[in-house]
Structures are given as C-alpha cells and as structure tokens.
mmCIF file of C-alpha atoms and ligand atoms in Angstrom:
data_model
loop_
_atom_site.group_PDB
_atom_site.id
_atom_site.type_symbol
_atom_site.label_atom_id
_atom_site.label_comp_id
_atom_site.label_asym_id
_atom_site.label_seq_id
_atom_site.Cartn_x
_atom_site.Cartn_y
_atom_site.Cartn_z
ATOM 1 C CA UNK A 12 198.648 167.756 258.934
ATOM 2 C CA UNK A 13 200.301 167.891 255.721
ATOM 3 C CA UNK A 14 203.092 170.077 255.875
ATOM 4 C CA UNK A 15 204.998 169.280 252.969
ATOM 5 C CA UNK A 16 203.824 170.960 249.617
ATOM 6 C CA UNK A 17 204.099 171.049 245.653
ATOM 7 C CA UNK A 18 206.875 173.357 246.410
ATOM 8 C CA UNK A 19 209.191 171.092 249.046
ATOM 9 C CA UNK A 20 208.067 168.311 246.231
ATOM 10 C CA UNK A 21 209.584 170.567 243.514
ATOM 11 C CA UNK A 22 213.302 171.712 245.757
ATOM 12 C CA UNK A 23 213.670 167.455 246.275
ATOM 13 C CA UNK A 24 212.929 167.290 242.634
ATOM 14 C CA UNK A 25 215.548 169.972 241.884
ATOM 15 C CA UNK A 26 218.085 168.779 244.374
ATOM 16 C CA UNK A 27 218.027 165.242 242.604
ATOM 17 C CA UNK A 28 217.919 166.507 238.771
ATOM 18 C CA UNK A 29 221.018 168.588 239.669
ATOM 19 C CA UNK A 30 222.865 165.481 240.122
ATOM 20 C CA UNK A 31 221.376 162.813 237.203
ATOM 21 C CA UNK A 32 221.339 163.463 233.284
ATOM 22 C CA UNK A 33 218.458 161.020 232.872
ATOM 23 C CA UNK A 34 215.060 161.148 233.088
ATOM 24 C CA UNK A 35 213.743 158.090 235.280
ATOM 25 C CA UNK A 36 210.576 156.727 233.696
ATOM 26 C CA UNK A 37 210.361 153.985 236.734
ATOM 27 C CA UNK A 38 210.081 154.155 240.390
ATOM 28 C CA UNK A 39 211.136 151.337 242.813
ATOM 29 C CA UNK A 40 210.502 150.622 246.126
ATOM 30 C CA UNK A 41 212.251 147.938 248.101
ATOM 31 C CA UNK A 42 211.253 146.171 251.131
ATOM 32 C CA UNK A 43 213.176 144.831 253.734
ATOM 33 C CA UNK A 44 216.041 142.664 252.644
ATOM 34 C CA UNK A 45 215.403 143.216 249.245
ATOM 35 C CA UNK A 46 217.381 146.313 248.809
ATOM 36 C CA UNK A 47 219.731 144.430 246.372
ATOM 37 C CA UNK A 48 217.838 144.970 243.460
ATOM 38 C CA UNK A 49 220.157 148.387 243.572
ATOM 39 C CA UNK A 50 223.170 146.319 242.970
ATOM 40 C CA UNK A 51 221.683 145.840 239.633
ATOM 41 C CA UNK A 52 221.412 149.483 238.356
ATOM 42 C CA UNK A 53 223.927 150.393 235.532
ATOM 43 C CA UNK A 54 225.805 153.502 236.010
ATOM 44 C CA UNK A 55 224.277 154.199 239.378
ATOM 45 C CA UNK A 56 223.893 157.942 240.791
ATOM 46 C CA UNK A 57 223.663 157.123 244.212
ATOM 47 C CA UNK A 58 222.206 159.946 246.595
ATOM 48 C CA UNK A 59 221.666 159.842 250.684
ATOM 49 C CA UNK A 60 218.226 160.439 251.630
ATOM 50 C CA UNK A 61 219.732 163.038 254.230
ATOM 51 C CA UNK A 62 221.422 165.070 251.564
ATOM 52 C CA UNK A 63 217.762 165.664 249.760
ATOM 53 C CA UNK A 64 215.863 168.808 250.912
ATOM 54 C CA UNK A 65 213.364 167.606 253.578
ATOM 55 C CA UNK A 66 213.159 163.819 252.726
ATOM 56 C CA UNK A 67 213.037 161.598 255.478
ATOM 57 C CA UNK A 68 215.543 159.317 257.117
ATOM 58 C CA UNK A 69 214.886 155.586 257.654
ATOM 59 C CA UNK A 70 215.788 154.023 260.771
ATOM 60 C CA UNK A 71 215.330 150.570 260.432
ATOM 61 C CA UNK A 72 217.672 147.204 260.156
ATOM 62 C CA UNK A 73 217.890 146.234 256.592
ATOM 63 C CA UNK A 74 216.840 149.580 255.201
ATOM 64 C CA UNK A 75 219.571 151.369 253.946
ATOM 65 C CA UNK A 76 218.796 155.542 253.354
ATOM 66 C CA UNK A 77 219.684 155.991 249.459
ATOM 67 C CA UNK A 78 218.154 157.141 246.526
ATOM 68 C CA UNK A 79 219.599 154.856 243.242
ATOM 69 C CA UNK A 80 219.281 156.412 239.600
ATOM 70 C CA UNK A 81 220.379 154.792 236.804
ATOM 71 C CA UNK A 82 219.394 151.721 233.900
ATOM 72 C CA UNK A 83 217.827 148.533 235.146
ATOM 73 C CA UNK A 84 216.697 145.901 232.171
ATOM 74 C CA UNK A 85 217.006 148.917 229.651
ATOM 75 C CA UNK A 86 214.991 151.497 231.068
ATOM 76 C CA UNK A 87 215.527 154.403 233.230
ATOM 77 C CA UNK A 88 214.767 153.861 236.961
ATOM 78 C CA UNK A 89 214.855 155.731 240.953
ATOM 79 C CA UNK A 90 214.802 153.095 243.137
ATOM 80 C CA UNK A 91 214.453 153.546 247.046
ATOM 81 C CA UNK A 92 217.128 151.659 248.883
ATOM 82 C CA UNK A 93 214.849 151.850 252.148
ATOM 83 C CA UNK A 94 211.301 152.984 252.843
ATOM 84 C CA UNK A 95 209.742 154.939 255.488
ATOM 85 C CA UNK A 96 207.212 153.261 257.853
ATOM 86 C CA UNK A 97 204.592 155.031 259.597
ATOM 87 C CA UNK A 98 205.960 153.413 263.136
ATOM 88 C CA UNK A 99 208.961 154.714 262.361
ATOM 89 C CA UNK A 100 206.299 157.821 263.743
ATOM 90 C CA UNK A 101 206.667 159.558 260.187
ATOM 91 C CA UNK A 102 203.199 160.453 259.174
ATOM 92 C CA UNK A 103 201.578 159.150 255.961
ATOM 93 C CA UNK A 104 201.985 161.906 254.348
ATOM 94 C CA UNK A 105 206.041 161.609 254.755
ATOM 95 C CA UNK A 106 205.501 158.001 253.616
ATOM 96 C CA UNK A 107 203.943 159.276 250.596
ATOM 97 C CA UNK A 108 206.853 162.542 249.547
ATOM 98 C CA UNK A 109 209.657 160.074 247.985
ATOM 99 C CA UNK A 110 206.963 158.705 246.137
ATOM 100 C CA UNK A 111 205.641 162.534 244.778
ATOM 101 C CA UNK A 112 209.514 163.195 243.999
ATOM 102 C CA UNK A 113 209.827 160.297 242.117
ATOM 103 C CA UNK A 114 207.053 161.518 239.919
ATOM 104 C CA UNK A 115 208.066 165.059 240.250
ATOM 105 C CA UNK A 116 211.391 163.731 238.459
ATOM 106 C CA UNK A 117 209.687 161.654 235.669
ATOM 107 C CA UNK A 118 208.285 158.475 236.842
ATOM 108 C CA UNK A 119 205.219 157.091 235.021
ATOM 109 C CA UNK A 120 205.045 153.638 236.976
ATOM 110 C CA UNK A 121 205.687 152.673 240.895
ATOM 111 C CA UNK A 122 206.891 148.852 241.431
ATOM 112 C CA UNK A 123 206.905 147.930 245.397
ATOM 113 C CA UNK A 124 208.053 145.608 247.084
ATOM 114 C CA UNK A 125 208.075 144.266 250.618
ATOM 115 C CA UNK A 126 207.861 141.469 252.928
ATOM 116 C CA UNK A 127 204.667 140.247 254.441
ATOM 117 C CA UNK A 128 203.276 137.502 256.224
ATOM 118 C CA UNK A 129 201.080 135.191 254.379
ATOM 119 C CA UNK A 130 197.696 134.398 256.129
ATOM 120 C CA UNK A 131 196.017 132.530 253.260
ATOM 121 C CA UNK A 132 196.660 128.989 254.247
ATOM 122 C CA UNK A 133 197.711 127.789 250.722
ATOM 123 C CA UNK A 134 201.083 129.791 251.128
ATOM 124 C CA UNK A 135 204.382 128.930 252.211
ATOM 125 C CA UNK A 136 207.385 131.025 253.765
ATOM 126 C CA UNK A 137 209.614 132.068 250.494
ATOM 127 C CA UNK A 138 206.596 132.577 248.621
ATOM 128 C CA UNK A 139 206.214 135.512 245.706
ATOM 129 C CA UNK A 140 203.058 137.228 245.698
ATOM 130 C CA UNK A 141 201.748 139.574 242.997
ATOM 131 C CA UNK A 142 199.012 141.717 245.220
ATOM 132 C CA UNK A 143 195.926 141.971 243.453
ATOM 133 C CA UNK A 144 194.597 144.783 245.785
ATOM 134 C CA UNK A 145 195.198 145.959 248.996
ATOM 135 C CA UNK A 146 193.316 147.167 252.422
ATOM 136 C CA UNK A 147 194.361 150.411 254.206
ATOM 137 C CA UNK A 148 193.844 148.733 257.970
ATOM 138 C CA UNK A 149 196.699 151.680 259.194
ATOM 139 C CA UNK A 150 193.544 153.826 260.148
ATOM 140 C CA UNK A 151 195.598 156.558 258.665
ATOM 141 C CA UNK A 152 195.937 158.263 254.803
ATOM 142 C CA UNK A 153 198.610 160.071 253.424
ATOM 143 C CA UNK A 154 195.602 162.173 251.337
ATOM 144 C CA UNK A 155 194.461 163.528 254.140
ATOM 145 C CA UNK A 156 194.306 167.532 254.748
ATOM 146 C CA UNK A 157 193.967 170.067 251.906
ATOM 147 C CA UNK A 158 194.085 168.610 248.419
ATOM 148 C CA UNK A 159 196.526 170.144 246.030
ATOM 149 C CA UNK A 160 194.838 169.801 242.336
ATOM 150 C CA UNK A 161 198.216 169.752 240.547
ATOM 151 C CA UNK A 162 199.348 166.533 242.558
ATOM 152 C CA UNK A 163 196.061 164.612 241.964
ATOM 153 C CA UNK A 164 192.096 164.829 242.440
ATOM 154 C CA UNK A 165 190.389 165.147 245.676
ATOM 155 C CA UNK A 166 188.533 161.643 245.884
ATOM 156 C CA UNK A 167 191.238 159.262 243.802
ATOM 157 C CA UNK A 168 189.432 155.901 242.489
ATOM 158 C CA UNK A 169 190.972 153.103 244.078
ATOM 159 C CA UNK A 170 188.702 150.433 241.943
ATOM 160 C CA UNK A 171 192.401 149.037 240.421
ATOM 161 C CA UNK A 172 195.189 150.115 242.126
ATOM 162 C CA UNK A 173 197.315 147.702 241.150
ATOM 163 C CA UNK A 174 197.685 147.547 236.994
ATOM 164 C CA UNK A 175 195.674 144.842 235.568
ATOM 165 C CA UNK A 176 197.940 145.183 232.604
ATOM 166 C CA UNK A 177 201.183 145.098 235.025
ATOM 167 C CA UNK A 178 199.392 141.934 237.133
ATOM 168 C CA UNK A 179 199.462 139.698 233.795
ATOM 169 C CA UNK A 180 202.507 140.972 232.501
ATOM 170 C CA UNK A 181 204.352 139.484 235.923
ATOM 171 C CA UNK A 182 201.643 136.385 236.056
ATOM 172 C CA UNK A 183 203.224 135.502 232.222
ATOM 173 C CA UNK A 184 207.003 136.651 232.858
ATOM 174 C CA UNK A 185 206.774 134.026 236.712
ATOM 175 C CA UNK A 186 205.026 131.286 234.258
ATOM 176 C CA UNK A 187 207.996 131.588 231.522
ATOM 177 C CA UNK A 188 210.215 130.707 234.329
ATOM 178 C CA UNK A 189 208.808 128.207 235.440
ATOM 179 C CA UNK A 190 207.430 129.269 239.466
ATOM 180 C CA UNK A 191 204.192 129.816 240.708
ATOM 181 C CA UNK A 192 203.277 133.297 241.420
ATOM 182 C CA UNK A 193 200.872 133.559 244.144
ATOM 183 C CA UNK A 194 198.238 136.780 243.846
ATOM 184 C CA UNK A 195 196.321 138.075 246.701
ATOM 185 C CA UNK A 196 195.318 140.712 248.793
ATOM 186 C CA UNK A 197 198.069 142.684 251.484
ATOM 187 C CA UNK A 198 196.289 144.256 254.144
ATOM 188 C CA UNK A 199 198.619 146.979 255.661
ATOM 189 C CA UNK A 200 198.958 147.893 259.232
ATOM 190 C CA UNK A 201 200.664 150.325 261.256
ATOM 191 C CA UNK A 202 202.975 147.846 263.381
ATOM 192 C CA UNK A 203 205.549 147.624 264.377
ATOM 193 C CA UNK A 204 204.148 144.462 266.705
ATOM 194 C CA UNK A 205 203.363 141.827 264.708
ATOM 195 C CA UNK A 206 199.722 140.719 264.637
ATOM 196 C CA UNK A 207 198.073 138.812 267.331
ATOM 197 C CA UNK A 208 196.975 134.927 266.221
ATOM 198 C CA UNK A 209 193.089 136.911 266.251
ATOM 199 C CA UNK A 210 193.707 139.502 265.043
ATOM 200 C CA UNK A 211 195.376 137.426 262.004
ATOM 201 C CA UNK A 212 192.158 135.130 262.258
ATOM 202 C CA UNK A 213 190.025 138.639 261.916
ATOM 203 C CA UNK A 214 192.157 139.462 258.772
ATOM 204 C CA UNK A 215 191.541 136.112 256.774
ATOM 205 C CA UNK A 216 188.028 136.716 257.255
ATOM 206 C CA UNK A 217 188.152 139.983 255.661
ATOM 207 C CA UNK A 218 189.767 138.982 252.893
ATOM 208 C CA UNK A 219 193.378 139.534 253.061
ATOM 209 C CA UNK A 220 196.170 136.746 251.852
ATOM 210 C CA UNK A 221 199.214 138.688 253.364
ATOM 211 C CA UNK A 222 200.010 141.065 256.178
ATOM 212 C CA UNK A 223 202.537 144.231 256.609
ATOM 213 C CA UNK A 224 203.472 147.383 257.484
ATOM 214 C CA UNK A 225 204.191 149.495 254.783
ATOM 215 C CA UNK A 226 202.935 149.485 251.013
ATOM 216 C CA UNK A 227 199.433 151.277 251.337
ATOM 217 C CA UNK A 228 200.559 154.787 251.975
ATOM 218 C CA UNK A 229 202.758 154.640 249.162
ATOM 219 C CA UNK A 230 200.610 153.220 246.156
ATOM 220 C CA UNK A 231 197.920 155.407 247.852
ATOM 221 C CA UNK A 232 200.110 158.621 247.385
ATOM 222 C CA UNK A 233 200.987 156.672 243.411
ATOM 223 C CA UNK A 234 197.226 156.437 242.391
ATOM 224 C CA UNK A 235 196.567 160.073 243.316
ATOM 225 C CA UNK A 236 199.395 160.874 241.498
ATOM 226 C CA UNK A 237 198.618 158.727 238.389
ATOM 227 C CA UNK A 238 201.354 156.093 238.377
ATOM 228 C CA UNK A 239 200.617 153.175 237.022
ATOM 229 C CA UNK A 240 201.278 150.327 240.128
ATOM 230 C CA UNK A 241 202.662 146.557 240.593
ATOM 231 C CA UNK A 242 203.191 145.393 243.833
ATOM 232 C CA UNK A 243 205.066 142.346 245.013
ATOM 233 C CA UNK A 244 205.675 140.497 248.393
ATOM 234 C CA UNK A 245 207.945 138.078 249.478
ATOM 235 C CA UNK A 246 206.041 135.757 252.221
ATOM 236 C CA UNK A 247 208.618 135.856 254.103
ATOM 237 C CA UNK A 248 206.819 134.063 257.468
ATOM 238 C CA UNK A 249 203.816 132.520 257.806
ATOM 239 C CA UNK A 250 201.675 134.916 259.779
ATOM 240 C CA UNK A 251 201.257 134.783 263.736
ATOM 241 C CA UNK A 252 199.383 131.360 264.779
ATOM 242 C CA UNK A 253 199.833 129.657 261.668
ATOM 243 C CA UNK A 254 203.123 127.346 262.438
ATOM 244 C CA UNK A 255 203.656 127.072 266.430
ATOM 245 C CA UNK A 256 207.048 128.995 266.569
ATOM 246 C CA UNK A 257 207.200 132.882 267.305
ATOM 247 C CA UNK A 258 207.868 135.582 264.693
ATOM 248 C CA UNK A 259 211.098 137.341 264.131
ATOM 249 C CA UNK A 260 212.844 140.500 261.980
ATOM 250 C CA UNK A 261 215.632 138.155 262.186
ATOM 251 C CA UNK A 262 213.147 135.366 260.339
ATOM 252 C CA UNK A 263 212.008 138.076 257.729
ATOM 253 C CA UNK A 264 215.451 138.643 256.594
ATOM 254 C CA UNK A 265 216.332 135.067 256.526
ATOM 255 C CA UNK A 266 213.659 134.070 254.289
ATOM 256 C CA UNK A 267 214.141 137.497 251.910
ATOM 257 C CA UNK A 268 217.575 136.520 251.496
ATOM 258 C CA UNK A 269 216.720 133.376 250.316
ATOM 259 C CA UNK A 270 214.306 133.861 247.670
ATOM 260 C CA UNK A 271 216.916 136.537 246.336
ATOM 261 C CA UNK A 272 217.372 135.332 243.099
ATOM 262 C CA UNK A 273 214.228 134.292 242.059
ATOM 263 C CA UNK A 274 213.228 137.550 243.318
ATOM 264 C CA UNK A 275 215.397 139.374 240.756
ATOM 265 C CA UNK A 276 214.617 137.487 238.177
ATOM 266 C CA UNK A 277 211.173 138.389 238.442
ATOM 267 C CA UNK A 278 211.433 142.156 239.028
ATOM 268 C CA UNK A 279 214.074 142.358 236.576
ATOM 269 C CA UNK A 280 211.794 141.013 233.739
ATOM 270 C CA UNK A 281 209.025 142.521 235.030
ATOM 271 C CA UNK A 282 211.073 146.215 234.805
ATOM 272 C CA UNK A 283 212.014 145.803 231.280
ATOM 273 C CA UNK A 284 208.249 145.375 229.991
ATOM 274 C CA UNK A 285 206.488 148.029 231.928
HETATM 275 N N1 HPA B 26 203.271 140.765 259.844
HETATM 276 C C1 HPA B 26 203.450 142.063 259.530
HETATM 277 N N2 HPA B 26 204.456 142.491 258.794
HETATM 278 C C2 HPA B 26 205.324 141.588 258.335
HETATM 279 C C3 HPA B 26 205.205 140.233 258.609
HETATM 280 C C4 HPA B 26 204.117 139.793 259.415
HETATM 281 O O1 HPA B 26 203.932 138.595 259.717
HETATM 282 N N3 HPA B 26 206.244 139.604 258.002
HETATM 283 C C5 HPA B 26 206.965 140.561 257.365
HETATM 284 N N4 HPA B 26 206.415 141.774 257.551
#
C-alpha cells in the first residue's frame, strides 16, 4: 500500500532545497554503469540518498546511493546516481518517490536511462536505443492505492509516454553525430533472473525490442506527475537465447562501460535542448 504521501514528498523536497540554491528544471536517472554522467555536473551538490527523509537506499553493484544537483549542458539538473529496483523488494511506489521529489523540487522533464537486453534481432550488444514506448510486464504499479489529486489524475493517459518532441530531438542530435540510434519498445520486468530463452521468445512476439528491470515504475510515476519523458537504453547483451553464451551483471557492465562516450555525447546534447 502506498505509504508515502504529498507530505513525506514535500520533507524530501525540503531536506534537498535546504542544501541547493538552484532550481533543477531536469531530472536524470541513470542505469547501471552509466552513473558517470554525474561526473559531468558543474558545481555539483552532492547528497546521500540515506541522509534524505525517507528515500530509499540502493543495494546493488554499480549503483551508487547519491542525489547530484548542479549544471549539465547549461541547464539546471538532479540526477540519480543509482535507482531503486522493485527486486531490490522496494515496492513501486518507493520506485516512483525520487521521481515525485524531483518534481516536488522543480523538474519539468525525466531523462532515464538503463541497460537492457535487446531481443529485436536487428540489434547488437553496445547498441543505443531511444524507447519509443514501453510495457509494464512487472505485474505491479506504483499508482496503485488511493490517488492523491495534487500529484496527478486518477487514470493517467499513457497514449505517449515517451515525448514525441524529445524522441526526434535525440533521433536528429544521434544523426548529427554520425551513429545510428536504434528506437523500440522496453518491456520491463520484475527480475532479478534474467529471462528464460521462452520467455524472451514470448516477449518478441508481443512486441518488445529490449528487456529490463527497472524504467516502467519510474516514467509511470513521471506521466502522472506531468513530466515530459525520454528514455534511453544501452543494449548492453543480447537477450537470453540469442548468442549461445550465458548472461552476466559482469557482461552488462562491460558493455556499458564501453559505449561510455558515445553515451555522453548523446545525453549531453540531448540535455541541453530539452
Ligand atoms: N534482461 C533483463 N535486464 C537486463 C538485461 C537482460 O538481458 N540486460 C541488462 N539488463
């Protein structure tokens, strides 16, 4: 049940504006490996998740616990250096509080990030993907129990999650330099097992071009909030059956690491026209 209300939203809020003098107009959320976008921020205010009134703490590899405010490509950003997953065992609706604190502080826009497995068979590992839209396959919402009008509406329309606008602002930006940006669909499941060869099989058929375990809570708790949404994944693996070799975290990492700088490139770009 959704035990966290308008008013732990607003003492986070407090906590964090107590400690910045700028108003962040962006919110960033890094997947894993890909945490180093924060090395970019200006003047960073860096705060530990632990030290903000009833956020949670992330406990996995390659996601640090920190909250980073300060400039990024000229505008004013909160980025989250590490996410929380729901089989981490936080509930959606803990998935979905950093992202009502970011608006609570002054975001207008949500950029995530994360790594995924590609399904569609056209990809390769190191791939970009813009996602075009998404499928909640967690079986869970962060929405659910009583609505609280000032957040957002009770039945949120999902018909564009992700920004149009924001999609062919980073389709132009990857075509100025020069790499092909895939686009597709990221189907998000609980985890934390990777998908069975079937099950990945199943997920091709339904329409999805990239698999993970994080993402959907989020942008769900960003559309009911009205933030404006781009989402990107780095392919970092091909997904379960595809290539004959067995999946790894250590794999994900690898190939994160690696597409590092034509990562940053894009978000960077991408940050200073949304
Ligand atoms: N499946 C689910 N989540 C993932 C994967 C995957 O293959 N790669 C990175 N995150």
């Amino acid at each position: 049940m959704n035990q966290l209300t308008g008013a732990h939203i607003k003492e986070a809020a407090q906590y964090i504006q107590g400690k910045i003098n700028i108003t962040p107009e962006i919110g960033l959320i890094m997947g894993s490996g890909l945490g180093v976008l924060g090395d970019l921020i200006e003047d960073a205010v860096t705060i530990q998740y632990h030290d903000i009134p009833h956020f949670p703490v992330s406990t996995v590899e390659g996601h640090a616990g920190e909250l980073l405010i300060g400039k990024l490509s000229g505008r004013n950003v909160v980025l989250m250096r590490g996410r929380f997953h729901m089989y981490e065992g936080y509930g959606p609706e803990l998935t979905a509080f950093p992202v009502r604190v970011m608006k609570a502080i002054g975001a207008q826009s949500l950029l995530v990030t994360n790594a995924a497995g590609g399904i569609n068979l056209d990809f390769a590992s190191g791939n970009l993907m813009l996602i075009s839209d998404h499928i909640n396959f967690t079986g869970k919402n962060p929405l659910i129990g009583p609505n609280d009008n000032e957040l957002g509406v009770r039945f949120p329309d999902m018909s564009e999650a992700y920004s149009k606008r924001l999609r062919s602002i980073a389709k132009e930006i990857a075509e100025a330099q020069g790499f092909s940006l895939q686009e597709g669909v990221y189907v998000g499941l609980l985890g934390p097992t990777y998908e069975t060869p079937a099950e990945i099989r199943m997920l091709r058929q339904f329409g999805a071009d990239a698999v993970g375990m994080s993402t959907v809570a989020e942008v769900i708790a960003a559309r009911h909030a009205g933030l404006e949404v781009v989402g990107i994944s780095c392919i970092t693996n091909m997904a379960a059956g595809i290539l004959d070799q067995p999946l790894s975290h250590d794999e994900v990492m690898e190939t994160a690491e690696h597409v590092k700088s034509q990562f940053l490139n894009l978000v960077s770009a991408l940050i200073a026209k949304m």
